Coordinates of C-alpha atoms in Angstrom, one line a residue:
Chain A
M1 CA 129.4 68.2 123.0
T2 CA 130.0 71.2 120.7
L3 CA 133.6 70.3 120.3
A4 CA 132.8 66.8 119.2
L5 CA 130.8 68.1 116.4
A6 CA 133.3 70.6 115.3
K7 CA 135.7 67.8 114.6
V8 CA 133.4 66.1 112.1
A9 CA 135.5 65.5 109.0
P10 CA 134.5 66.9 105.7
P11 CA 132.7 64.4 103.5
P12 CA 135.2 62.6 101.2
D13 CA 133.6 63.6 97.9
D14 CA 133.8 67.3 98.7
G15 CA 137.3 67.1 100.1
M16 CA 139.0 69.4 97.6
A17 CA 136.4 72.1 97.8
A18 CA 136.4 71.9 101.6
Q19 CA 140.1 72.9 101.8
E20 CA 139.6 75.8 99.5
T21 CA 136.5 77.3 101.0
G22 CA 137.2 76.1 104.5
S23 CA 140.2 78.3 105.4
P24 CA 138.9 81.8 104.5
E25 CA 135.8 81.0 106.4
T26 CA 137.7 80.2 109.6
D27 CA 139.8 83.3 109.1
G28 CA 136.6 85.4 108.9
A29 CA 135.2 83.8 112.0
A30 CA 138.4 84.5 113.9
R31 CA 138.4 88.2 112.8
V32 CA 134.8 88.7 113.9
S33 CA 135.0 86.9 117.2
S34 CA 137.5 89.4 118.5
A35 CA 135.0 92.3 118.1
R36 CA 131.6 92.6 119.7
P37 CA 129.2 90.0 118.4
F38 CA 126.9 91.2 115.6
I39 CA 123.7 90.1 117.4
E40 CA 123.6 89.8 121.1
F41 CA 120.8 88.7 123.4
E42 CA 121.4 89.7 127.0
K43 CA 119.1 87.9 129.5
V44 CA 116.1 88.5 127.2
T45 CA 112.6 87.3 128.2
V46 CA 109.3 87.7 126.4
R47 CA 105.9 87.5 127.9
F48 CA 102.6 88.0 126.1
G49 CA 99.3 89.2 127.7
K50 CA 98.6 90.5 131.2
G51 CA 97.6 89.1 134.5
D52 CA 96.3 85.5 134.6
K53 CA 96.4 85.1 130.9
Q54 CA 100.1 85.9 130.7
V55 CA 102.1 83.5 128.7
Q56 CA 105.9 83.3 128.9
A57 CA 107.1 82.8 125.3
L58 CA 110.8 83.1 126.0
S59 CA 112.6 82.4 129.2
E60 CA 115.8 84.1 130.0
T61 CA 118.0 83.7 126.9
S62 CA 121.4 84.9 126.1
L63 CA 122.9 84.4 122.7
A64 CA 125.6 85.9 120.6
I65 CA 125.8 85.6 116.8
A66 CA 128.9 86.6 114.8
E67 CA 128.7 88.8 111.7
G68 CA 128.5 86.7 108.5
D69 CA 127.4 83.6 110.4
F70 CA 124.5 81.4 109.3
V71 CA 122.5 80.3 112.4
A72 CA 119.5 77.9 112.4
L73 CA 117.0 77.8 115.2
V74 CA 115.2 74.5 115.6
G75 CA 112.8 73.2 118.2
P76 CA 109.2 72.0 118.8
S77 CA 106.3 74.1 117.6
G78 CA 105.4 77.1 119.6
C79 CA 108.8 77.2 121.4
G80 CA 109.6 80.8 120.7
K81 CA 111.8 80.4 117.6
S82 CA 109.8 83.0 115.7
T83 CA 109.7 85.2 118.8
L84 CA 113.4 85.3 118.8
L85 CA 113.4 86.2 115.1
K86 CA 110.9 89.0 115.7
L87 CA 113.0 90.4 118.5
V88 CA 116.0 90.7 116.1
G89 CA 113.8 92.3 113.5
D90 CA 112.6 94.9 116.0
L91 CA 109.0 93.7 115.5
L92 CA 108.7 92.9 119.2
K93 CA 110.2 94.4 122.3
P94 CA 111.7 92.2 125.0
S95 CA 109.8 92.1 128.3
T96 CA 113.1 92.2 130.1
G97 CA 116.7 92.2 129.0
H98 CA 118.3 93.8 125.9
V99 CA 118.9 92.9 122.3
F100 CA 121.9 94.4 120.6
V101 CA 122.3 94.4 116.9
G102 CA 125.5 95.8 115.4
G103 CA 126.6 96.9 118.8
R104 CA 123.6 99.1 119.5
E105 CA 120.4 98.5 121.3
L106 CA 117.4 97.6 119.1
G107 CA 115.5 100.5 117.6
A108 CA 118.7 102.6 117.4
T109 CA 120.3 100.3 114.8
P110 CA 120.9 101.7 111.4
I111 CA 121.5 98.2 109.9
R112 CA 119.5 96.9 107.0
I113 CA 117.3 93.8 107.5
G114 CA 115.7 91.5 104.9
M115 CA 113.0 89.1 105.9
A116 CA 111.2 86.2 104.2
Y117 CA 108.3 84.1 105.5
Q118 CA 106.8 80.9 104.4
N119 CA 104.0 82.9 102.8
P120 CA 105.7 84.7 99.9
T121 CA 103.4 87.7 100.3
L122 CA 104.3 89.0 96.8
L123 CA 102.1 91.9 95.8
P124 CA 99.6 90.6 93.2
W125 CA 99.3 93.9 91.3
M126 CA 103.0 94.1 90.6
N127 CA 105.2 92.0 88.3
I128 CA 108.1 90.1 89.8
R129 CA 110.6 92.8 88.9
D130 CA 108.6 95.5 90.7
N131 CA 108.0 93.2 93.7
V132 CA 111.7 92.5 94.1
M133 CA 112.4 96.2 93.7
L134 CA 110.0 97.3 96.5
P135 CA 112.7 97.5 99.3
L136 CA 114.7 99.8 97.1
K137 CA 111.8 102.2 97.1
I138 CA 111.7 102.3 100.9
V139 CA 115.2 101.7 102.3
P140 CA 117.7 104.6 102.3
P141 CA 120.0 105.3 100.6
F142 CA 118.3 103.7 97.6
R143 CA 115.0 105.5 98.4
S144 CA 116.2 108.9 97.2
E145 CA 117.6 107.5 94.0
F146 CA 114.6 105.3 93.2
S147 CA 112.8 107.4 90.6
A148 CA 116.0 108.2 88.8
K149 CA 117.5 104.7 88.7
R150 CA 114.4 102.4 88.7
K151 CA 114.6 101.9 84.9
T152 CA 118.4 101.6 84.7
E153 CA 120.7 100.6 87.5
F154 CA 118.1 99.1 89.9
R155 CA 116.5 97.2 87.1
D156 CA 119.8 95.6 86.1
R157 CA 120.4 94.7 89.8
V158 CA 117.0 93.0 90.0
E159 CA 117.6 91.1 86.8
A160 CA 121.0 90.0 88.0
L161 CA 119.6 88.7 91.3
L162 CA 116.7 87.0 89.6
A163 CA 119.2 85.3 87.2
Q164 CA 121.2 84.2 90.2
V165 CA 118.1 82.3 91.6
G166 CA 117.2 80.9 88.2
L167 CA 114.4 83.3 87.5
A168 CA 116.0 85.1 84.5
G169 CA 113.3 86.3 82.1
F170 CA 110.5 86.1 84.7
G171 CA 110.6 89.8 85.7
D172 CA 107.6 90.6 83.6
K173 CA 105.5 87.8 85.0
F174 CA 103.0 88.3 87.7
P175 CA 103.1 86.3 91.0
W176 CA 100.1 84.2 90.1
Q177 CA 101.8 83.0 87.0
L178 CA 104.6 81.4 89.0
S179 CA 104.8 78.1 90.9
G180 CA 105.2 78.1 94.7
G181 CA 108.9 77.4 94.4
M182 CA 109.4 80.3 92.0
M183 CA 107.4 82.7 94.2
Q184 CA 109.6 81.7 97.1
R185 CA 112.7 82.4 95.0
A186 CA 111.3 85.9 94.2
N187 CA 110.6 86.3 97.9
L188 CA 114.3 85.6 98.7
C189 CA 115.3 88.1 96.0
R190 CA 113.0 90.7 97.6
A191 CA 114.7 90.0 101.0
L192 CA 118.1 90.5 99.5
I193 CA 117.9 93.2 96.9
H194 CA 118.7 96.0 99.3
E195 CA 121.9 94.2 100.4
P196 CA 120.8 93.7 104.0
D197 CA 123.4 93.2 106.8
L198 CA 121.0 90.6 108.3
L199 CA 118.6 88.2 106.7
L200 CA 115.8 86.7 108.8
L201 CA 114.1 83.6 107.4
D202 CA 111.0 82.1 109.1
E203 CA 110.5 78.7 107.6
P204 CA 110.8 80.0 104.1
F205 CA 110.8 76.6 102.4
G206 CA 108.2 75.0 104.7
A207 CA 105.3 74.9 102.1
L208 CA 107.4 73.4 99.2
D209 CA 107.7 69.8 98.1
Q210 CA 110.9 68.1 98.9
F211 CA 112.7 68.4 95.6
T212 CA 111.8 72.1 95.2
R213 CA 113.0 72.6 98.8
E214 CA 116.3 70.9 98.2
E215 CA 116.8 73.0 95.1
L216 CA 116.1 76.2 97.1
W217 CA 118.5 75.1 99.8
Q218 CA 121.3 75.0 97.2
I219 CA 120.2 78.4 95.8
M220 CA 120.2 79.8 99.4
Q221 CA 123.6 78.4 100.0
D222 CA 125.0 80.0 96.8
L223 CA 123.4 83.3 97.8
W224 CA 124.9 83.2 101.2
M225 CA 128.3 82.2 100.0
S226 CA 128.3 85.1 97.5
K227 CA 127.0 87.7 99.9
K228 CA 128.1 86.6 103.3
T229 CA 125.1 88.2 104.9
T230 CA 124.4 87.2 108.5
V231 CA 121.4 84.8 108.4
L232 CA 119.1 83.7 111.1
L233 CA 116.9 80.8 109.9
V234 CA 113.9 79.4 111.8
T235 CA 113.0 75.9 110.6
H236 CA 111.2 72.7 111.6
D237 CA 113.4 70.7 109.2
L238 CA 116.5 69.3 110.7
R239 CA 118.0 68.4 107.4
E240 CA 117.5 71.9 106.2
A241 CA 119.2 73.3 109.3
G242 CA 122.1 70.9 108.9
F243 CA 122.5 71.6 105.2
L244 CA 122.4 75.4 105.4
A245 CA 123.6 76.5 108.8
N246 CA 127.1 77.0 110.3
R247 CA 125.5 76.7 113.7
I248 CA 122.3 75.1 115.1
C249 CA 120.5 76.3 118.2
V250 CA 118.0 73.8 119.6
M251 CA 115.2 75.4 121.6
S252 CA 113.1 73.9 124.4
A253 CA 109.3 73.8 124.4
R254 CA 107.6 76.9 125.7
P255 CA 108.8 78.9 127.5
G256 CA 111.6 78.7 125.0
R257 CA 115.3 78.6 126.0
I258 CA 118.3 77.4 124.1
L259 CA 119.0 73.8 125.0
D260 CA 121.9 73.1 122.7
D261 CA 124.2 75.1 120.5
S262 CA 126.2 73.1 118.0
P263 CA 128.5 74.2 115.2
V264 CA 128.0 72.4 111.8
A265 CA 131.4 72.0 110.3
F266 CA 130.6 70.3 107.0
A267 CA 132.6 71.9 104.2
R268 CA 130.9 74.2 101.6
P269 CA 129.6 74.1 99.1
R270 CA 127.5 71.3 100.5
G271 CA 125.7 68.9 98.2
I272 CA 122.3 67.2 98.9
D273 CA 124.2 63.8 98.9
M274 CA 125.9 64.9 102.0
T275 CA 122.7 64.8 103.9
Y276 CA 122.6 61.0 103.5
E277 CA 126.1 60.5 104.9
A278 CA 126.8 59.0 108.3
E279 CA 128.1 62.1 110.1
F280 CA 125.2 64.2 108.8
V281 CA 122.7 61.5 109.8
A282 CA 124.3 61.3 113.3
L283 CA 124.0 65.0 113.7
N284 CA 120.4 64.8 112.7
Q285 CA 119.6 62.0 115.0
R286 CA 121.2 63.8 118.0
L287 CA 119.2 67.0 117.3
R288 CA 116.1 65.0 116.8
S289 CA 116.5 63.2 120.1
L290 CA 117.0 66.6 121.8
I291 CA 113.8 67.9 120.4
V292 CA 111.8 64.8 121.2
A293 CA 113.0 65.0 124.7
A294 CA 112.1 68.7 124.8
R295 CA 108.6 68.0 123.5
G296 CA 108.1 65.0 125.8
G297 CA 108.9 67.1 128.9
T298 CA 105.8 69.4 128.6
G299 CA 104.0 67.9 125.6
I300 CA 102.9 64.7 127.4
V301 CA 101.9 66.4 130.6
Q302 CA 99.8 68.9 128.7
A303 CA 98.2 66.1 126.7
G304 CA 97.3 64.3 129.9
G305 CA 95.9 67.5 131.5
H306 CA 93.5 68.2 128.7
Chain B
M1 CA 88.6 81.3 70.1
D2 CA 86.6 79.1 72.4
G3 CA 86.7 81.9 75.0
L4 CA 85.4 84.4 72.5
S5 CA 82.5 82.4 71.2
D6 CA 81.6 81.5 74.8
L7 CA 81.6 85.3 75.6
I8 CA 79.3 86.0 72.6
R9 CA 77.0 83.2 73.6
R10 CA 76.7 84.5 77.1
K11 CA 76.1 88.1 76.0
S12 CA 73.6 87.1 73.3
A13 CA 71.6 85.1 75.9
S14 CA 71.3 88.1 78.2
I15 CA 70.4 90.4 75.4
A16 CA 67.7 88.0 74.2
L17 CA 66.3 87.9 77.8
I18 CA 66.0 91.7 78.0
I19 CA 64.3 91.9 74.6
G20 CA 62.1 89.0 75.5
V21 CA 60.9 90.7 78.7
F22 CA 59.8 93.8 76.7
V23 CA 58.1 91.8 74.0
F24 CA 56.2 89.8 76.7
W25 CA 55.2 93.1 78.4
E26 CA 54.0 94.5 75.1
V27 CA 52.0 91.4 74.1
A28 CA 50.6 90.8 77.5
C29 CA 49.2 94.4 77.7
L30 CA 47.7 94.1 74.2
I31 CA 46.1 90.7 74.8
G32 CA 44.9 91.6 78.3
G33 CA 43.6 95.0 77.2
I34 CA 45.4 96.7 80.0
S35 CA 44.8 100.5 80.0
D36 CA 47.8 102.8 79.7
I37 CA 46.6 104.5 82.8
V38 CA 47.6 101.4 84.7
L39 CA 50.5 100.0 82.8
P40 CA 51.6 101.5 79.5
R41 CA 53.1 99.4 76.8
P42 CA 56.9 99.8 76.1
T43 CA 56.1 101.3 72.7
Q44 CA 53.9 103.9 74.3
I45 CA 56.6 104.7 76.9
I46 CA 59.2 105.1 74.1
A47 CA 56.8 107.3 72.2
S48 CA 56.2 109.6 75.1
L49 CA 60.0 109.6 75.7
I50 CA 60.5 111.0 72.3
Q51 CA 57.5 113.3 72.5
Y52 CA 58.6 114.9 75.8
W53 CA 62.3 114.7 75.2
P54 CA 62.9 118.5 75.2
A55 CA 61.1 118.7 78.6
I56 CA 62.8 115.5 80.0
R57 CA 66.4 116.4 79.1
P58 CA 67.0 119.2 81.7
H59 CA 65.4 117.0 84.4
A60 CA 67.7 114.1 83.5
G61 CA 70.7 116.5 83.5
Q62 CA 69.7 117.8 86.9
T63 CA 69.4 114.3 88.4
L64 CA 72.7 113.2 86.8
F65 CA 74.3 116.3 88.3
T66 CA 73.0 115.9 91.8
T67 CA 73.8 112.1 91.8
L68 CA 77.3 112.6 90.6
A69 CA 78.0 115.6 92.9
G70 CA 76.6 113.6 95.9
F71 CA 78.5 110.5 94.8
G72 CA 81.8 112.5 94.5
I73 CA 81.4 114.0 98.0
G74 CA 80.5 110.5 99.3
V75 CA 83.6 109.0 97.7
L76 CA 85.9 111.6 99.2
I77 CA 84.5 111.3 102.7
G78 CA 84.1 107.5 102.4
V79 CA 87.7 107.0 101.4
A80 CA 89.0 109.3 104.1
F81 CA 87.1 107.5 106.8
G82 CA 87.8 104.1 105.4
V83 CA 91.6 104.7 105.4
A84 CA 91.5 106.2 108.9
I85 CA 89.4 103.3 110.3
G86 CA 91.2 100.6 108.4
S87 CA 94.7 101.6 109.3
S88 CA 94.2 102.1 113.1
R89 CA 92.8 99.6 115.5
L90 CA 91.9 102.4 117.9
A91 CA 90.0 104.4 115.2
Y92 CA 88.2 101.2 114.2
D93 CA 87.0 100.3 117.7
T94 CA 86.1 103.9 118.4
A95 CA 84.2 104.8 115.2
Y96 CA 82.7 101.6 114.1
P97 CA 79.7 101.5 116.5
L98 CA 78.8 105.1 115.5
L99 CA 79.1 104.2 111.8
V100 CA 76.8 101.2 112.2
G101 CA 74.3 103.4 114.1
I102 CA 74.3 106.0 111.3
S103 CA 74.1 103.4 108.6
S104 CA 71.0 101.8 110.1
I105 CA 69.0 105.1 109.9
P106 CA 66.9 105.0 106.7
K107 CA 68.6 107.7 104.7
V108 CA 65.3 108.8 103.2
A109 CA 64.3 110.0 106.7
V110 CA 67.0 112.7 106.7
V111 CA 65.6 114.4 103.6
P112 CA 63.2 116.6 105.6
I113 CA 66.1 117.7 107.8
F114 CA 68.2 118.7 104.9
V115 CA 65.2 120.6 103.4
L116 CA 64.8 122.3 106.8
W117 CA 68.5 123.4 106.7
F118 CA 69.1 124.2 103.1
G119 CA 65.6 124.7 101.6
A120 CA 64.1 122.6 98.8
G121 CA 66.1 122.1 95.6
T122 CA 69.6 120.9 94.6
V123 CA 71.4 120.8 97.9
P124 CA 69.2 118.3 99.8
A125 CA 69.4 116.0 96.7
I126 CA 73.2 116.1 96.6
L127 CA 73.5 115.6 100.4
T128 CA 71.1 112.7 100.4
A129 CA 73.0 111.0 97.6
A130 CA 76.3 111.6 99.4
I131 CA 75.1 110.2 102.8
I132 CA 73.6 107.1 101.3
C133 CA 76.8 106.1 99.5
I134 CA 79.3 106.8 102.2
F135 CA 78.8 103.7 104.3
P136 CA 79.5 101.0 101.7
I137 CA 82.6 102.8 100.7
V138 CA 83.9 103.2 104.2
V139 CA 83.3 99.6 105.1
N140 CA 85.0 98.3 101.9
V141 CA 88.0 100.5 102.0
A142 CA 88.5 99.8 105.7
T143 CA 88.2 96.0 105.1
G144 CA 90.7 96.1 102.2
I145 CA 93.2 98.0 104.4
A146 CA 92.7 96.1 107.6
T147 CA 93.2 92.7 105.9
V148 CA 96.8 93.2 104.8
E149 CA 98.7 90.0 105.6
P150 CA 100.6 90.4 108.9
E151 CA 103.7 88.7 107.4
L152 CA 103.8 91.4 104.7
E153 CA 103.4 94.1 107.4
D154 CA 106.4 92.5 109.2
V155 CA 108.5 92.5 106.0
M156 CA 107.7 96.2 105.5
K157 CA 108.4 97.1 109.1
T158 CA 111.8 95.4 109.0
L159 CA 112.5 97.6 106.0
K160 CA 111.8 100.5 108.4
A161 CA 108.9 101.6 106.2
S162 CA 106.8 104.4 107.7
K163 CA 103.0 104.1 108.1
W164 CA 102.7 106.3 105.0
D165 CA 105.0 104.0 103.0
I166 CA 102.9 100.9 103.9
L167 CA 99.7 102.7 103.2
W168 CA 100.8 104.0 99.8
N169 CA 102.7 101.0 98.5
V170 CA 100.7 98.1 100.1
S171 CA 97.4 98.9 101.8
L172 CA 95.8 101.3 99.3
P173 CA 96.5 99.2 96.2
R174 CA 95.4 96.2 98.1
A175 CA 92.1 98.0 98.9
M176 CA 91.4 98.9 95.3
P177 CA 89.3 95.9 94.4
Y178 CA 87.2 96.4 97.5
F179 CA 86.9 100.1 96.7
F180 CA 85.7 99.6 93.1
A181 CA 83.2 96.9 94.2
S182 CA 81.8 99.5 96.6
L183 CA 81.8 102.2 94.0
K184 CA 79.4 100.1 91.8
V185 CA 77.1 99.7 94.7
A186 CA 77.4 103.3 95.8
V187 CA 76.7 104.9 92.5
T188 CA 73.4 103.1 92.2
L189 CA 72.6 104.0 95.8
A190 CA 73.4 107.6 95.0
F191 CA 70.6 107.6 92.4
V192 CA 68.2 106.3 95.0
G193 CA 69.2 109.2 97.3
S194 CA 68.9 112.0 94.8
V195 CA 65.6 110.8 93.2
V196 CA 64.0 110.4 96.6
A197 CA 65.1 113.9 97.6
E198 CA 63.8 115.3 94.3
T199 CA 60.5 113.5 94.8
V200 CA 60.0 114.9 98.2
A201 CA 61.4 118.4 97.9
S202 CA 62.5 119.8 94.6
N203 CA 61.0 121.4 91.5
R204 CA 63.6 119.9 89.2
G205 CA 65.0 116.4 88.4
I206 CA 63.5 113.2 87.2
G207 CA 62.0 112.4 90.6
N208 CA 60.0 115.7 90.5
M209 CA 59.0 115.2 86.9
M210 CA 57.6 111.8 87.7
M211 CA 55.6 113.2 90.7
V212 CA 54.1 115.9 88.4
A213 CA 53.4 113.4 85.6
S214 CA 51.6 111.0 88.0
S215 CA 49.5 113.8 89.4
T216 CA 48.2 114.5 85.9
F217 CA 47.8 110.8 85.2
N218 CA 50.4 111.0 82.4
V219 CA 51.4 107.4 83.2
P220 CA 53.5 106.8 80.1
L221 CA 55.7 109.8 81.1
V222 CA 56.1 108.4 84.6
F223 CA 57.4 105.2 83.1
A224 CA 59.6 107.2 80.7
G225 CA 61.2 108.7 83.8
L226 CA 61.8 105.2 85.1
F227 CA 63.5 104.3 81.8
I228 CA 65.7 107.3 82.0
L229 CA 66.7 106.4 85.6
A230 CA 67.4 102.8 84.6
G231 CA 69.5 104.0 81.6
L232 CA 71.5 106.4 83.7
G233 CA 72.1 103.8 86.4
V234 CA 73.2 101.1 84.0
G235 CA 75.5 103.6 82.2
L236 CA 77.3 104.7 85.4
Y237 CA 77.5 101.1 86.6
A238 CA 79.1 100.1 83.2
I239 CA 81.6 103.0 83.5
F240 CA 82.7 101.9 86.9
S241 CA 82.9 98.3 85.9
L242 CA 85.2 99.2 83.1
A243 CA 87.3 101.4 85.3
E244 CA 87.4 98.5 87.8
S245 CA 88.7 96.0 85.3
R246 CA 91.3 98.4 84.1
V247 CA 92.6 99.3 87.5
T248 CA 92.2 96.1 89.4
G249 CA 92.5 93.5 86.6
W250 CA 95.1 91.7 88.8
A251 CA 92.3 90.8 91.3
H252 CA 90.1 89.2 88.5
R253 CA 92.6 87.0 86.8
K254 CA 90.0 84.4 85.9
D255 CA 88.3 86.9 83.7
L256 CA 91.7 87.9 82.2
A257 CA 92.4 84.2 81.5
V258 CA 89.2 83.9 79.4
T259 CA 90.0 86.7 77.0

């Protein structure tokens, strides 16, 4: 089934761009696949609680993600998507199995990680520039240079990144002076300012209206195409997953496991119009039916039991 | 413009109320023929304030000193405990019952113990002021630190931020509005502590002066002492309010929007 999707032809209106951006991407993928995967889950399970109250959040999962890839995790609520993300971010230890990032077991990894949640969690006492700069104050090697460069080089970096997401000139504003979409852009900047090797996104656009969301998808795509950071995106929105990701993993209802793993071969840069074309809609419908089936399996039984 | 005139209107209303209360007091005493042994008129109180000012001033200085010293000690201890309790679940669970127990003791009741240990005078007043203002500070600082959004903590942890990094950059600034709110409460409570201790066991301070004055039926001087205490309390409250709006203006953006 994965092969069938890989063959999906690029949409006609983006045909030219597809050939230009398509080939270096496949080269990159080929180069990385020969080495060890960037992120590797080896028979990982996660259980919460003890004794009778124990809940299995993640059943045995193995997954490999290549460096520079953009992977979306979709699935019914409470299926362990965020658990998977927290494992990669070293916020949670697996109950059994191993998670390797950058070829080393978690905890021993020197890689830099950026993270953004649906809640922008910008610090209200700092302006946007200082908020975005916060990781530079904490993450080495920037940390040691922070006091020397905060008013020069780092400031310019923050301004450049803000300009890239359309927030040029907003550095002096405070979070409460910004709209939800703008705060989320600043949140993305904060997750990217320290040039992370890995970006973890947990429904970052979930609380935004549709038009703002689509705008941010495009900004996210531009950011990814310019930085080639490995991205792991958790989302409920199948259009979002299809628009942004190179690869979509569908998870089952709790205890989560990966039901389906499909590449998304649409050429980049992708436009919003693409999401209304036949191939895209077909992909969406296939993913949707998988998730509906996954929900139905346990969801209905649980509903009857209560 | 609108905001400014609105501000003036609100301020003038509260000033008018304060003046009105004093005028009513004065007139009611005059009409009712109330003796100054029972309730002196405001003008009599102010007259005795002026008359006894050289005698009152050192007492007022003493009370201000013991209050501020006790308050300072209370703030240091309160912040230290608040940070410890707020940043560790274990410390919170362990220490909270004890803190509630200590806080439910009427602090006035410990004055005799302090007198027993340190003798009558300045030290019991300072310690009573300190112990009475610790608890609100501990609770507020701990609350501010413990309620950092878990998402923000995750973001900081993925940056490999140390506990100290998180405390310094996120938790402490976040606790500042809670801290300043508690300071305003604590500084007025510190006055209660020091005056009570002075009343019970000291030969200096406004509390002691009021005790002596009431024993000689110099009721206008007793009330003059009250006025001094009210003035000191309002003054300190105003100072901490001002500091609060300077330091934590971000948490009061509605007020900022008005000006």
